[in-house]
Coordinates of C-alpha atoms and ligand atoms in Angstrom, one line a residue:
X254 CA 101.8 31.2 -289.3
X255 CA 103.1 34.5 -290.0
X256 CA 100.3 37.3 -290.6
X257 CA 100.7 40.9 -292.2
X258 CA 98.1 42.8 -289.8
X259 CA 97.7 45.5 -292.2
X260 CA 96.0 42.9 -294.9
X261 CA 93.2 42.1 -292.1
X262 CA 90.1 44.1 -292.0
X263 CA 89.3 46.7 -289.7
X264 CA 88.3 45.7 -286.2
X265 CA 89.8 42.3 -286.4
X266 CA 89.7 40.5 -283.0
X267 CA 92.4 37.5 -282.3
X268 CA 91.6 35.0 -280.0
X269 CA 94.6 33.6 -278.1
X270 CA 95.5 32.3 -274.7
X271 CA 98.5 33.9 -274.4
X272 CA 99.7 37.4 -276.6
X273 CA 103.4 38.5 -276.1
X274 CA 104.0 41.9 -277.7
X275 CA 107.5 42.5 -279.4
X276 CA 109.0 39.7 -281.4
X277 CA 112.8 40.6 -280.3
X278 CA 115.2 38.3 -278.3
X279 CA 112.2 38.1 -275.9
X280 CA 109.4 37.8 -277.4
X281 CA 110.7 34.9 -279.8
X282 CA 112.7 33.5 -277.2
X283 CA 109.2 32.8 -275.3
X284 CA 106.9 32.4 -278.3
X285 CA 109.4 29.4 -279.2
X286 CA 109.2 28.0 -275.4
X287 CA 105.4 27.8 -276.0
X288 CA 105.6 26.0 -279.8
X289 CA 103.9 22.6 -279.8
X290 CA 102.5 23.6 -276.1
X291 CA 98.7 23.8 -276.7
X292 CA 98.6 26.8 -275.5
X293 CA 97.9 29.3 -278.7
X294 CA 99.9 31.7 -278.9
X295 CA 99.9 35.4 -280.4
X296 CA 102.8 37.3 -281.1
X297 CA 102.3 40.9 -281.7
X298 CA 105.6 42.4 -283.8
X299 CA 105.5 46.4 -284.5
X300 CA 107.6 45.8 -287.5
X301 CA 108.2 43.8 -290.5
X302 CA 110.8 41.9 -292.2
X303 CA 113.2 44.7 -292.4
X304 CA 113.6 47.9 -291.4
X305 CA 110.9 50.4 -292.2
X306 CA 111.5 54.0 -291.8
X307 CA 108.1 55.1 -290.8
X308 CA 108.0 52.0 -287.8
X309 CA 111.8 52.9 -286.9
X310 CA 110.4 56.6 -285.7
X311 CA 108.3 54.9 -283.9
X312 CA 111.0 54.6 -281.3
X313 CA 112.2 58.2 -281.5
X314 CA 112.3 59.2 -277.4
X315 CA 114.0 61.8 -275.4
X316 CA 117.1 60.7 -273.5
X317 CA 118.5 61.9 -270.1
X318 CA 122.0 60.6 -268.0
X319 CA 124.9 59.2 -269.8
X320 CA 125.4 59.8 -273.0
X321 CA 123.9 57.4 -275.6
X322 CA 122.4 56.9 -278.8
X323 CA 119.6 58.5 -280.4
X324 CA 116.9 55.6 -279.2
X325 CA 115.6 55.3 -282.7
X326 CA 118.8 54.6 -283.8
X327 CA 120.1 52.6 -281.0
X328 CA 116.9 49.9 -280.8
X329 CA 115.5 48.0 -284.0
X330 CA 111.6 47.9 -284.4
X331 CA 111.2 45.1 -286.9
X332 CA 110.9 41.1 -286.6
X333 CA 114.0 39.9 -284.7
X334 CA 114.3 43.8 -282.5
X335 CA 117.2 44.7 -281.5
X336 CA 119.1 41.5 -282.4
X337 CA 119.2 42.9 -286.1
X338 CA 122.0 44.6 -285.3
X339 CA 123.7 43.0 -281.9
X340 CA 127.0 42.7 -281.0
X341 CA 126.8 39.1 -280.4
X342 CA 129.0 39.5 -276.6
X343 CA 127.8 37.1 -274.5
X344 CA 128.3 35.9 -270.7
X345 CA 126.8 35.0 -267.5
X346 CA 126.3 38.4 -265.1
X347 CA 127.7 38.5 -261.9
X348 CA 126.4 38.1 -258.8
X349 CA 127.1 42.0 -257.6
X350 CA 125.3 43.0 -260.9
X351 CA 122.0 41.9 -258.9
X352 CA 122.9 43.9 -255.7
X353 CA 121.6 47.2 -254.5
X354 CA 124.3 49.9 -255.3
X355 CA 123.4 53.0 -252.9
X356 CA 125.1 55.4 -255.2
X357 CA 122.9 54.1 -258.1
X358 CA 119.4 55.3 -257.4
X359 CA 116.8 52.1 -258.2
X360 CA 119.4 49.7 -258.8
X361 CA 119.3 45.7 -256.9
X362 CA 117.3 43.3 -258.5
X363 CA 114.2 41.1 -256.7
X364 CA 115.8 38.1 -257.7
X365 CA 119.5 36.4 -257.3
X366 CA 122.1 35.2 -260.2
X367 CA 121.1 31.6 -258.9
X368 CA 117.5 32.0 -260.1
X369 CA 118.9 32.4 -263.5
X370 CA 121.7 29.3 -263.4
X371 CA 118.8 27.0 -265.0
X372 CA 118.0 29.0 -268.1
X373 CA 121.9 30.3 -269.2
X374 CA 122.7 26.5 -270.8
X375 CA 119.3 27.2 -272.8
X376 CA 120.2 30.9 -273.5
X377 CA 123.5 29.7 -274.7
X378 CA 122.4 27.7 -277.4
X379 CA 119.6 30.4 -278.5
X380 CA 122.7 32.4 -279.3
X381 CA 124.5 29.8 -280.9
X382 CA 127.4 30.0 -278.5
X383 CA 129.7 27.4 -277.7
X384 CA 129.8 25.1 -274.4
X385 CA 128.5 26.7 -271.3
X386 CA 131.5 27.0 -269.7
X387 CA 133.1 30.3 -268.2
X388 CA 135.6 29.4 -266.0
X389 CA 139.3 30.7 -266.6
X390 CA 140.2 26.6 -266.2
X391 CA 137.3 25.6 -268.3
X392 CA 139.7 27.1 -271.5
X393 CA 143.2 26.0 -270.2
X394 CA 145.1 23.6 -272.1
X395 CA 149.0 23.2 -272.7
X396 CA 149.2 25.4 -275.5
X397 CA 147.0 27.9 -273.7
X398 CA 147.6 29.0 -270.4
X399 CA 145.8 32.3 -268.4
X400 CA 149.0 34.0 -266.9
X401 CA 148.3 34.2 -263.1
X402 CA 147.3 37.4 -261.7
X403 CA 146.5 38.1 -258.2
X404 CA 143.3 37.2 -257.6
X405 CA 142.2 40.6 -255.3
X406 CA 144.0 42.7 -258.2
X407 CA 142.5 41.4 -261.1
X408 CA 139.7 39.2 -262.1
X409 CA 139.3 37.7 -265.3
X410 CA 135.9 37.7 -267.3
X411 CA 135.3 35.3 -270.2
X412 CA 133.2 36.0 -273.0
X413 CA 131.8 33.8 -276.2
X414 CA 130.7 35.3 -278.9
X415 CA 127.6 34.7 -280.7
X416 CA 128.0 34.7 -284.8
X417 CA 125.8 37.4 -283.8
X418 CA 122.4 35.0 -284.0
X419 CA 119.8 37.7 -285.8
X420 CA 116.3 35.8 -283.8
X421 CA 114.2 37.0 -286.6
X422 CA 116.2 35.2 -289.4
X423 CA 117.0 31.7 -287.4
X424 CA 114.4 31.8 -285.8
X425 CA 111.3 32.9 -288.4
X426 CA 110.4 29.4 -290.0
X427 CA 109.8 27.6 -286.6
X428 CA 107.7 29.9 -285.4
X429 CA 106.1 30.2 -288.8
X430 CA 105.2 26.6 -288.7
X431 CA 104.5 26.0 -285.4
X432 CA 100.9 24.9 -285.5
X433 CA 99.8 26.8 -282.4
X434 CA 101.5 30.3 -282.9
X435 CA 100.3 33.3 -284.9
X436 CA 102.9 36.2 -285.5
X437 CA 101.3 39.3 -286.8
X438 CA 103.8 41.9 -288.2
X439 CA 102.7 45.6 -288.5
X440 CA 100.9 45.0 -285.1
X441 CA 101.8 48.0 -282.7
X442 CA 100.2 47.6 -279.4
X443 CA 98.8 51.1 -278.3
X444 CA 97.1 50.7 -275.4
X445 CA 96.4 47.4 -272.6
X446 CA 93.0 47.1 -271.6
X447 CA 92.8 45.9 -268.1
X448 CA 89.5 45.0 -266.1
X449 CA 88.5 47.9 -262.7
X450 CA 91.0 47.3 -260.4
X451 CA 94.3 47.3 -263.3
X452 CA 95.0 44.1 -261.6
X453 CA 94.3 42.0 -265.0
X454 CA 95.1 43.0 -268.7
X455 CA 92.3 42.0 -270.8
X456 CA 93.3 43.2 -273.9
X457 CA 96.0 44.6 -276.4
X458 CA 94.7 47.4 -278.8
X459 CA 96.5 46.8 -282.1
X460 CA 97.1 49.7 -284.8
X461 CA 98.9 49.5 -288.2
X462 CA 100.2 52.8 -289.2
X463 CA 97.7 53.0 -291.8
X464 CA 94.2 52.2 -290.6
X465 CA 93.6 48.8 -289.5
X466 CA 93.0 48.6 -285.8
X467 CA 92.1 45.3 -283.8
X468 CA 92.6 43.5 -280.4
X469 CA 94.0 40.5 -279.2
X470 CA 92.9 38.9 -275.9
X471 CA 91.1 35.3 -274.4
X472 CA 87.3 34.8 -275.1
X473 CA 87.1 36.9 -278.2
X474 CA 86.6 34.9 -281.3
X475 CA 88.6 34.9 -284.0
X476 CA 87.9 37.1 -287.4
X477 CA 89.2 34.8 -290.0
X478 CA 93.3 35.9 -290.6
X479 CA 93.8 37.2 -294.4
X480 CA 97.1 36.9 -296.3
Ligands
FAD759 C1 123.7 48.4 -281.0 C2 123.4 47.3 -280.0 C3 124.4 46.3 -279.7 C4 124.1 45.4 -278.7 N1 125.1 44.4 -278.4 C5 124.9 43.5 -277.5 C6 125.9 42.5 -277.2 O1 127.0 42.5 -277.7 N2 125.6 41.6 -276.2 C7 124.4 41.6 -275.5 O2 124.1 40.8 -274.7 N3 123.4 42.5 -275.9 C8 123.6 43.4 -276.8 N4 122.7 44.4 -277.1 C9 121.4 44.3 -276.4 C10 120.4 43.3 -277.0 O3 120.3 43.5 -278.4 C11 119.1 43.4 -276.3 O4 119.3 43.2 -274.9 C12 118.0 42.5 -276.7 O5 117.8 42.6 -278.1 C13 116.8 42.8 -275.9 O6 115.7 41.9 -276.3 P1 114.2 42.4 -276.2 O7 113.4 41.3 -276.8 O8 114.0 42.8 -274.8 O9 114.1 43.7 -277.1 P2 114.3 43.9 -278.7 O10 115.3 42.9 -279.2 O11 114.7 45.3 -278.9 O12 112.9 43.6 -279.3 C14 111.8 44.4 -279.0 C15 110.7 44.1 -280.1 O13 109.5 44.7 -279.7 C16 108.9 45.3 -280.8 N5 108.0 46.4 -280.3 C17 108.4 47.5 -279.6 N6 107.3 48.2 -279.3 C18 106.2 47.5 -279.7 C19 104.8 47.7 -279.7 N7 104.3 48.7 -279.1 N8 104.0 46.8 -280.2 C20 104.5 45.6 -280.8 N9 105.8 45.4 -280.9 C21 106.7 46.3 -280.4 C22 110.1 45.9 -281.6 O14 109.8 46.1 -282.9 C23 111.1 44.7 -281.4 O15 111.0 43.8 -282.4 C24 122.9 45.3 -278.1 C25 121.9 46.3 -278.4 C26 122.2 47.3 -279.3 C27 121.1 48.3 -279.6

């Protein structure tokens, strides 16, 4: 079920076992993992169907470093995220894009490529790419042969390209009808609740940018969902 917060009354509390905020490549990525799990699930979007001035500046931020975009121009804030306007390039990272760099500050990931190997096949069809297959070899036929560079000189990267997929278009009716998911749109978390020690969250608070405020959380019961 698909819910417009902002049609709910004021102080509306959702139970749910599990809440993921941001219905993006992410969010709906997990929310869809959890469809037909048991587990109920609430997905809290900022957005709505389409882009919404007011929302958008939500994301206005102040950039430092390397140039780049104007944030709220840059990142989407409605159902699907960013994905509404992706470039659709797709391929596996490499192993040194995990690695401490000691002339980039913060850089090196906790985890290794390999811990990822299990997921790309299912990340690959998410974005409706073709085979999972990104070797140089994996491509060659008669008609189509990679010329042979050194190997220390030059290394080839492969990428596929997704049509781009837009996750809140092809993805919207399964989650809509998935019997143990609720997607609220117009649902900006604001703050996490978390019990004495901020070892736990306990809560999301949820604003519209109107009035209606609410939280989402286990052991609360449900107000009934309007519209
Ligand atoms: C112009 C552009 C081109 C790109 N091209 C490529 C590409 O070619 N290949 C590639 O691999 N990647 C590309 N990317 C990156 C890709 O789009 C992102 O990596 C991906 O969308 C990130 O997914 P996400 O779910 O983390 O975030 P998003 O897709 O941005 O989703 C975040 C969601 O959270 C919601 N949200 C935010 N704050 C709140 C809040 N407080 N409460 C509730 N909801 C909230 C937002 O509304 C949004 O729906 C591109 C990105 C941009 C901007």
């Amino acid at each position: 079920m698909i819910i417009d917060f902002r049609q709910l009354d004021n102080g509306t509390e959702i139970e749910a076992d599990v809440c993921i905020i941001g219905a993006g490549a992410a969010g709906i990525t997990l929310a869809g993992a959890l469809r037909g799990s048991g587990v109920q699930v609430c997905l809290l979007e900022s957005g709505g169907y389409e882009l919404n001035e007011e929302i958008q500046s939500l994301y206005r931020g102040e950039k430092r470093g390397l140039p780049y975009w104007e944030l709220h121009l840059a990142r989407l804030r409605y159902f699907g995220g960013s994905t509404n306007h992706w470039g659709g390039w797709c391929g596996p990272l490499d192993e040194s894009d995990f690695e401490a760099r000691p002339w980039v500050p913060h850089s090196g990931w906790p985890i290794r490529r390999q811990a990822l190997d299990a997921y790309y096949p299912a990340a690959q069809a998410l974005c409706e790419l073709g085979p999972y297959r990104y070797g140089i070899a994996d491509w060659e036929d008669d008609a189509r042969r990679f010329p042979d560079f050194h190997p220390a000189k030059l290394h080839a990267q492969l990428w596929q390209f997704s049509p781009p997929t837009r996750f809140g278009t092809v993805y919207r009716r399964e989650l809509g009808e998935a019997g143990n998911i609720r997607a609220y749109l117009y649902a900006n978390v604001t703050e996490l609740e978390t019990d004495e020690n901020a070892s736990r969250v306990l809560r999301a608070q949820i604003r519209t940018p109107g009035v209606t405020r609410g939280r989402c959380g286990p052991g609360i019961s449900s107000s009934p969902a309007a519209g």
